[in-house]
Amino acid sequence: MTFLQRRLLASTILLGVVPLPAYAQSVVAVAAPAPAAAAPEDEMITVTGSLFRRTDTETPSPVTVLSIDDIEKRGLQTVQAAIQSISSNNGPALTNSFTANGAFAAGASSISLRGLTTNSTLVLFDGLRASYYPLADDGTRNFVDLNTIPDEIVERVEVLKDGASSTYGADAVAGVVNIITKHQVVGLHATAEAGISGRGDAANHRVSATYGVGDLADKGFNFYVSGHYVDSATLYQRDRGYPYNTADQTGICYKGACGPNNILNGAKDGNFTTFSTAPTVFIVRPATADNSKALGRYQFLNPAVGCGSLTPYTLNDADYAGSPTAPRTVCQQDLVRDYSVIEPQLRRFGASAKLTARVFGDAEAYTEFNYENSYTAYTGGAGIIRALAPAGINFPGYSTNQATIYGNTILALPVYNCPRGTVTCNAANGTLNPQNPFASLGEVARIAGRLPNVTQFNSTRSQVFRLAAGLHGSFGDQWNYTVDGVAMVTRLDTVAKGYVFTQHLLDVIGDGSYNFVNPLSNSQATIDYLTPAQYLRDTSHLYQGQASLTKELFELPGGRVQAAIGGAIRYESLNDPSGNPDSNGATQRYFVLNAFGASGSRYVESGYFELNAPVLKILEVNGSGRYDHYSSGQSNFSPKVGVKFTPFRQLALRGTFSRGFRIPSFAESGALPTTGYVTQSIGNLPQNLINQHLNAQGTGPNTYLSAYSIGETTVGNPKLAPEKSRNFSVGAIVEPVRNISFTADYYNIVKTNVITTVSFTDAINNYYATSGLNFKGVTIIPDEIDNDHPNGLRRIAFAQGSYINANRIETSGIDVGARVKVDITPNIRLTTSGEATYIFKLNTSFPDGHVEHYAGTLGNFNLTAGTGTPRWKANIQSTVDFGDKFSLTGTAYYTSGYNYSAEDQGGKAGDCSLVPTNENGDAYQPCDVKSFVVVDMHAAVAVSKQFTLYADLLNVADRKPPIDATTYGAYLYNPVVGDAGIIGRSFRVGVKVNF
């Protein structure tokens, strides 16, 4: 049977039927799952990871359940924030704050279970899949944006911390997050709240309302509508205390060594440290007519303006002599203080509606519509004209070969201005350039700086449209059926302003239409031409239909055997055009906008089964399997088996074994060239390279080798094979006495044929060791020459390669949980629950036998975006309820420290090779980033049955995040670990209304 025939057959089976939610009854679950007492038949639920209904959440697979009550008592404003707080979310997650720091997937939030990547965790809504966020994490990994969750109608969140490919599909390797919405709502329920930090900033607000009519039991139907609005204000680095508010790190010291002064043209201890040519003021130096050789020092292009609003600093004689290219007076600028953002402006609103009705007998049908609109915006630095540029740029006024420069492009104001489009510019068809102070001498003027009247701006607006419908019921001799369907579209609009467009810069330099001498005099039309706004629309689609049948078969000593079969078909597509392609020529692009994009579409057909056998009263065995076939040619069968053994009531043992399968993402197989930048510190450079680029004193490397970034460019590979995985877990549930329970589960996941980039690290090391040779499929593109040492080996600007199937990843660890309920008095109850995850290992093995170890380190940069792999992550929540009138909750979150090392960045685990160093090469931080603990408080008072007042005190101790000067997702701290710390102590008050 052909693929088309199979697809038509599956479509015929599913035609005309509508989907079913995951039986989201009003069952209050717990943060750390404990043995649940039997529930009445009408309160049976379908637990994530199984097709069967049951009366407890204790399946053979470990499941963490967060009720909406748990989330509210933690003082968390969104379900997205609650999911991020789960201890097993200990991989390279994406947080909203990362939006303001150049993330590839700007504007989104994602979960990453088990130390693996965002594409190893599957996110579901009522057991149904969701469309991908149109932008990929690191330009590679497709994922579901947690900001699309309709918070106000969520009943609970179930996190299956186990492989679930046999039930849900290929990408459920590390686990599943299932967002379960309310089954029915009766009456009016509204919330309004406002919050602010203790420093009077980071304001946030939330309002919501849900109204429902009808009762399924009495009237046979329920209909509800819901709407919400959430916002938070922009938070800048300058709004926080030292050291997070400045580029001057000289106050960060360790064992007598202090950090560098990274203020542009900054000074330390009265001495000039680094000369930068890129503050928001223009400087020039004379050069030969073809720009092949500089002839003198930099000087102000406009001496009358000088440093303008910047801070002038006059070099002393020693500094002046030791810095051969610097002007006598330099301009200092703190780019962190002036431009850097901690939290972007966030604004979300949405609406939902759901109709559920009993139809023909005991059947129940529903239809649900969701709309979510999520907006983020932040400003960046000043528009830069001396920045990353592609090859082949022809600058007017000098020869082409001198202009083919990678990295920091040497721009020049030509001797003559000529009409736009002129190929040869000279005295015959041009005029002497009035902006070039050396024009009369026949010399070009090398120019550098930032546009003082242009600020970069970025925004994203994600709109999600979702329509789901379903039918479930029974027929014949206890046959139960479910039919599900969903259509979901994500539309992402991005705006980028203030970025210099290469060809337009060449145009205004060549014809003199931009006034560099007095840039504030330029018209808005000229500025708009130089920095044209970029508007881009990306889309993602998902259409899915699925159906299943379940039936009890025969009796075993432990109960009746249950069997289920099902089938599904889905279509998914992604269209993410690059906003900065170089396919139209090297000059037809922006200087510093990330250039990435991907597109693709596919059909997926699936068949699956599950069998649950209570062999004995004390022994339950569950087996399942799924066959997936992709229109792109891949097929796979994914089996799973689970066992639960309960020798006596106080103890249950459980274990699972499964295999998984993940085909290449759209970004991995169909990505356009994507470049990420990795800081190359002096400490990682070989001595032979440093010897070729010594400073004037001969005591160390010159500024050419100061910390700079290497662009690692990857491109999609349509020939990639799927990844395979093996997952097993074993655990125990202990309930020594009623209302006290403990869980412990060990997990081990192995992924083979892992998709990765070629080894940029090996290629980079080989380039330096062999003076320029390429290595194993990686092309090295050198940067500009060092003007002080023109014959020295050039540093690297770009390393270019593709994706390959090569590696093996193994991760293992343990989850522990506890829950205690104690009645202190008849009217006072204490409830404490906690969970913790410890990572034993996260290793990557390479084909040559080399193994890299990341647990407890800042690595893996390729997986974690430099946010590290802390071994411990934990939280504990305690609530004291005083009857129905008052409750007080405290929640503590803990993340362990980690080592300044990452084996994919050179060195070995634990060797501190990435510890930040100053200009003398001395470490100004200890080898380990400290652990972080934050405590939140929540209090609620029931004024009446209709009104409840509540207040949150977040980060009670006003703890600052531990300093991490190497993680690149934020400035001086890890955004995944320390987001609450950088905001500081904050307050929130609100009111809930129920009628």
Coordinates of N, CA and C in Angstrom, one line a residue, residues 260-377:
P260 N 38.2 42.8 34.8 CA 38.6 43.8 33.8 C 37.6 45.0 33.8
N261 N 38.1 46.1 33.4 CA 37.2 47.3 33.1 C 36.8 47.2 31.7
N262 N 35.6 46.7 31.4 CA 35.1 46.5 30.1 C 34.3 47.7 29.6
I263 N 34.3 48.8 30.3 CA 33.8 50.0 29.7 C 34.7 50.4 28.5
L264 N 34.1 50.8 27.4 CA 34.8 51.1 26.2 C 35.8 52.2 26.6
N265 N 37.1 51.9 26.3 CA 38.2 52.8 26.6 C 38.3 53.0 28.1
G266 N 38.0 52.0 28.8 CA 38.0 52.1 30.3 C 39.4 52.1 30.9
A267 N 39.5 52.6 32.1 CA 40.8 52.6 32.8 C 40.7 51.9 34.1
K268 N 41.8 51.3 34.5 CA 41.9 50.6 35.8 C 43.1 51.1 36.6
D269 N 42.9 51.5 37.8 CA 43.9 52.0 38.7 C 44.6 53.2 38.0
G270 N 43.9 54.0 37.3 CA 44.5 55.2 36.7 C 45.2 54.9 35.4
N271 N 45.3 53.7 35.0 CA 46.0 53.3 33.8 C 45.0 52.9 32.7
F272 N 45.4 53.3 31.5 CA 44.6 52.9 30.3 C 44.7 51.4 30.1
T273 N 43.6 50.8 29.8 CA 43.6 49.3 29.7 C 43.4 48.8 28.3
T274 N 42.3 49.3 27.7 CA 42.0 48.8 26.3 C 41.5 49.9 25.5
F275 N 41.9 50.0 24.2 CA 41.4 51.0 23.3 C 40.3 50.4 22.4
S276 N 39.1 50.9 22.5 CA 38.0 50.5 21.7 C 37.7 51.5 20.6
T277 N 37.4 51.1 19.4 CA 37.1 52.0 18.4 C 35.6 52.1 18.1
A278 N 34.7 51.6 19.0 CA 33.3 51.5 18.7 C 32.4 52.1 19.8
P279 N 32.7 53.3 20.4 CA 31.7 54.0 21.2 C 30.8 54.8 20.2
T280 N 29.8 55.4 20.8 CA 28.9 56.2 19.9 C 29.5 57.6 19.6
V281 N 30.7 57.6 19.0 CA 31.3 58.8 18.5 C 32.2 58.3 17.4
F282 N 32.4 59.1 16.3 CA 33.2 58.6 15.2 C 34.6 59.2 15.3
I283 N 35.5 58.2 15.0 CA 36.9 58.6 14.9 C 37.5 58.1 13.6
V284 N 38.5 58.7 13.1 CA 39.1 58.4 11.8 C 40.6 58.3 12.0
R285 N 41.3 57.7 11.0 CA 42.7 57.7 10.9 C 43.1 57.6 9.4
P286 N 44.1 58.3 9.0 CA 44.5 58.2 7.6 C 45.0 56.9 7.2
A287 N 44.8 56.6 5.9 CA 45.3 55.3 5.3 C 45.6 55.6 3.9
T288 N 46.3 54.7 3.2 CA 46.6 54.8 1.8 C 45.4 54.8 1.0
A289 N 45.4 55.2 -0.2 CA 44.3 55.4 -1.1 C 43.5 54.1 -1.3
D290 N 44.2 53.0 -1.2 CA 43.6 51.7 -1.4 C 43.3 51.0 0.0
N291 N 43.5 51.8 1.1 CA 43.2 51.3 2.4 C 44.1 50.1 2.8
S292 N 45.2 49.9 2.2 CA 46.0 48.7 2.5 C 46.9 49.0 3.7
K293 N 47.1 50.2 4.1 CA 48.0 50.5 5.2 C 47.6 51.8 5.9
A294 N 47.5 51.6 7.2 CA 47.2 52.8 8.1 C 48.4 53.7 8.2
L295 N 48.2 55.0 8.2 CA 49.3 56.0 8.2 C 49.4 56.7 9.5
G296 N 48.5 56.6 10.4 CA 48.6 57.4 11.6 C 47.6 57.0 12.7
R297 N 47.5 57.8 13.8 CA 46.6 57.5 14.9 C 45.2 57.9 14.5
Y298 N 44.3 57.3 15.3 CA 42.9 57.8 15.2 C 42.8 59.2 15.8
Q299 N 41.8 60.0 15.3 CA 41.5 61.3 15.8 C 40.0 61.5 15.6
F300 N 39.5 62.5 16.4 CA 38.0 62.8 16.3 C 37.7 63.2 14.9
L301 N 36.7 62.6 14.3 CA 36.2 63.1 13.0 C 35.7 64.6 13.1
N302 N 35.0 64.9 14.3 CA 34.6 66.2 14.5 C 35.2 66.7 15.8
P303 N 36.3 67.3 15.8 CA 37.0 67.8 17.1 C 36.1 68.7 17.9
A304 N 35.2 69.5 17.2 CA 34.4 70.4 18.0 C 33.4 69.7 18.9
V305 N 33.0 68.5 18.5 CA 32.0 67.7 19.3 C 32.8 66.9 20.3
G306 N 34.0 66.3 19.9 CA 34.8 65.5 20.8 C 34.0 64.3 21.2
C307 N 33.9 64.1 22.5 CA 33.2 62.9 23.1 C 31.7 63.1 23.2
G308 N 31.3 64.3 23.0 CA 29.9 64.6 23.1 C 29.4 64.3 24.5
S309 N 28.4 63.4 24.7 CA 27.8 63.1 26.0 C 28.6 62.0 26.7
L310 N 29.6 61.5 26.0 CA 30.5 60.4 26.6 C 31.5 61.0 27.5
T311 N 32.2 60.2 28.3 CA 33.2 60.6 29.3 C 34.6 60.6 28.6
P312 N 35.2 61.8 28.5 CA 36.6 61.9 27.9 C 37.6 61.3 28.9
Y313 N 38.6 60.7 28.4 CA 39.7 60.2 29.2 C 41.0 60.5 28.4
T314 N 41.9 61.2 29.0 CA 43.2 61.6 28.4 C 44.3 60.7 28.8
L315 N 44.9 60.0 27.8 CA 46.0 59.1 28.1 C 47.2 59.8 28.6
N316 N 47.9 59.2 29.6 CA 49.1 59.7 30.0 C 50.2 59.3 29.0
D317 N 51.4 59.8 29.2 CA 52.5 59.6 28.2 C 52.8 58.1 28.0
A318 N 52.8 57.3 29.1 CA 53.1 55.9 29.0 C 52.0 55.2 28.2
D319 N 50.8 55.5 28.6 CA 49.7 54.8 27.9 C 49.6 55.2 26.4
Y320 N 49.9 56.5 26.2 CA 49.8 57.0 24.8 C 50.9 56.3 24.0
A321 N 52.1 56.1 24.5 CA 53.2 55.5 23.8 C 52.9 54.0 23.6
G322 N 52.2 53.4 24.6 CA 52.0 52.0 24.5 C 50.8 51.6 23.7
S323 N 50.0 52.5 23.2 CA 48.8 52.2 22.4 C 49.0 53.0 21.1
P324 N 49.7 52.4 20.1 CA 50.1 53.1 18.9 C 49.0 53.6 18.0
T325 N 47.7 53.1 18.2 CA 46.7 53.5 17.3 C 45.7 54.4 18.0
A326 N 45.8 54.6 19.3 CA 44.7 55.3 20.1 C 45.0 56.8 19.9
P327 N 43.9 57.6 19.9 CA 44.1 59.1 20.0 C 44.5 59.5 21.4
R328 N 44.9 60.7 21.6 CA 45.4 61.1 22.9 C 44.2 61.2 23.9
T329 N 43.1 61.7 23.4 CA 41.9 61.7 24.3 C 40.9 60.6 23.7
V330 N 40.5 59.7 24.5 CA 39.5 58.7 24.1 C 38.2 58.9 24.8
C331 N 37.2 58.3 24.3 CA 35.8 58.4 24.9 C 35.4 57.1 25.5
Q332 N 35.0 57.3 26.8 CA 34.6 56.1 27.6 C 33.1 56.0 27.5
Q333 N 32.6 54.7 27.3 CA 31.2 54.5 27.3 C 30.9 53.1 27.9
D334 N 29.9 53.1 28.8 CA 29.4 51.9 29.4 C 28.2 51.4 28.7
L335 N 28.4 50.4 27.8 CA 27.3 49.9 27.0 C 26.3 49.1 27.8
V336 N 26.8 48.4 28.9 CA 25.9 47.7 29.7 C 24.9 48.7 30.4
R337 N 25.4 49.8 31.0 CA 24.6 50.7 31.6 C 23.6 51.4 30.6
D338 N 24.1 51.7 29.4 CA 23.3 52.5 28.5 C 22.3 51.7 27.8
Y339 N 22.5 50.4 27.5 CA 21.7 49.7 26.6 C 21.1 48.3 27.1
S340 N 21.8 47.6 28.0 CA 21.5 46.2 28.3 C 20.2 46.1 29.0
V341 N 19.5 45.0 28.7 CA 18.2 44.7 29.2 C 18.2 43.4 30.0
I342 N 17.6 43.4 31.2 CA 17.5 42.1 31.9 C 16.2 41.4 31.5
E343 N 15.1 42.0 31.6 CA 13.8 41.4 31.3 C 13.1 42.3 30.2
P344 N 12.7 41.7 29.1 CA 12.0 42.5 28.1 C 10.6 42.9 28.5
Q345 N 10.0 43.8 27.8 CA 8.6 44.1 28.0 C 7.8 42.9 27.6
L346 N 6.9 42.4 28.4 CA 6.1 41.2 28.1 C 4.6 41.6 28.2
R347 N 3.8 41.2 27.2 CA 2.4 41.4 27.3 C 1.7 40.2 26.6
R348 N 0.8 39.6 27.4 CA 0.0 38.5 26.9 C -1.4 38.7 27.1
F349 N -2.2 38.3 26.2 CA -3.7 38.2 26.4 C -4.2 37.1 25.6
G350 N -5.4 36.6 26.0 CA -6.0 35.5 25.3 C -7.4 35.3 25.7
A351 N -8.1 34.4 24.9 CA -9.4 34.0 25.2 C -9.7 32.6 24.8
S352 N -10.6 31.9 25.6 CA -10.9 30.5 25.4 C -12.4 30.3 25.5
A353 N -12.9 29.3 24.8 CA -14.3 29.0 25.0 C -14.4 27.5 24.8
K354 N -15.3 26.8 25.6 CA -15.4 25.4 25.5 C -16.9 25.0 25.8
L355 N -17.4 24.1 24.9 CA -18.7 23.6 25.0 C -18.6 22.1 25.2
T356 N -19.2 21.5 26.2 CA -19.2 20.1 26.4 C -20.7 19.7 26.6
A357 N -21.1 18.6 26.0 CA -22.5 18.1 26.1 C -22.6 16.6 26.0
R358 N -23.6 16.1 26.7 CA -23.9 14.6 26.6 C -24.7 14.4 25.4
V359 N -24.4 13.5 24.5 CA -25.1 13.2 23.3 C -25.3 11.7 23.2
F360 N -26.4 11.3 22.5 CA -26.9 9.9 22.3 C -26.3 9.0 23.4
G361 N -27.1 8.9 24.4 CA -26.7 7.9 25.5 C -25.7 8.5 26.4
D362 N -24.6 7.7 26.7 CA -23.6 8.2 27.6 C -22.4 8.9 26.9
A363 N -22.5 9.1 25.6 CA -21.5 9.8 24.9 C -21.4 11.2 25.3
E364 N -20.1 11.7 25.3 CA -19.9 13.1 25.6 C -19.0 13.8 24.5
A365 N -19.5 14.9 24.0 CA -18.8 15.6 23.0 C -18.4 17.0 23.5
Y366 N -17.3 17.5 22.9 CA -16.9 18.9 23.3 C -16.2 19.5 22.1
T367 N -16.2 20.8 22.1 CA -15.4 21.6 21.2 C -14.8 22.8 22.0
E368 N -13.6 23.1 21.6 CA -12.8 24.1 22.4 C -12.0 25.0 21.5
F369 N -12.1 26.3 21.7 CA -11.3 27.3 20.9 C -10.4 28.0 21.9
N370 N -9.1 28.2 21.5 CA -8.1 29.0 22.3 C -7.4 30.0 21.4
Y371 N -7.3 31.2 21.9 CA -6.5 32.2 21.2 C -5.5 32.8 22.2
E372 N -4.2 32.9 21.8 CA -3.2 33.5 22.7 C -2.4 34.4 21.9
N373 N -2.1 35.6 22.5 CA -1.3 36.6 21.8 C -0.2 37.0 22.8
S374 N 1.0 36.8 22.5 CA 2.2 37.0 23.3 C 3.1 38.0 22.7
Y375 N 3.4 39.1 23.3 CA 4.3 40.1 22.7 C 5.5 40.4 23.6
T376 N 6.6 40.5 23.0 CA 7.8 40.9 23.8 C 8.5 42.0 23.0
A377 N 9.2 42.9 23.7 CA 10.0 44.0 23.0 C 11.1 44.4 23.9

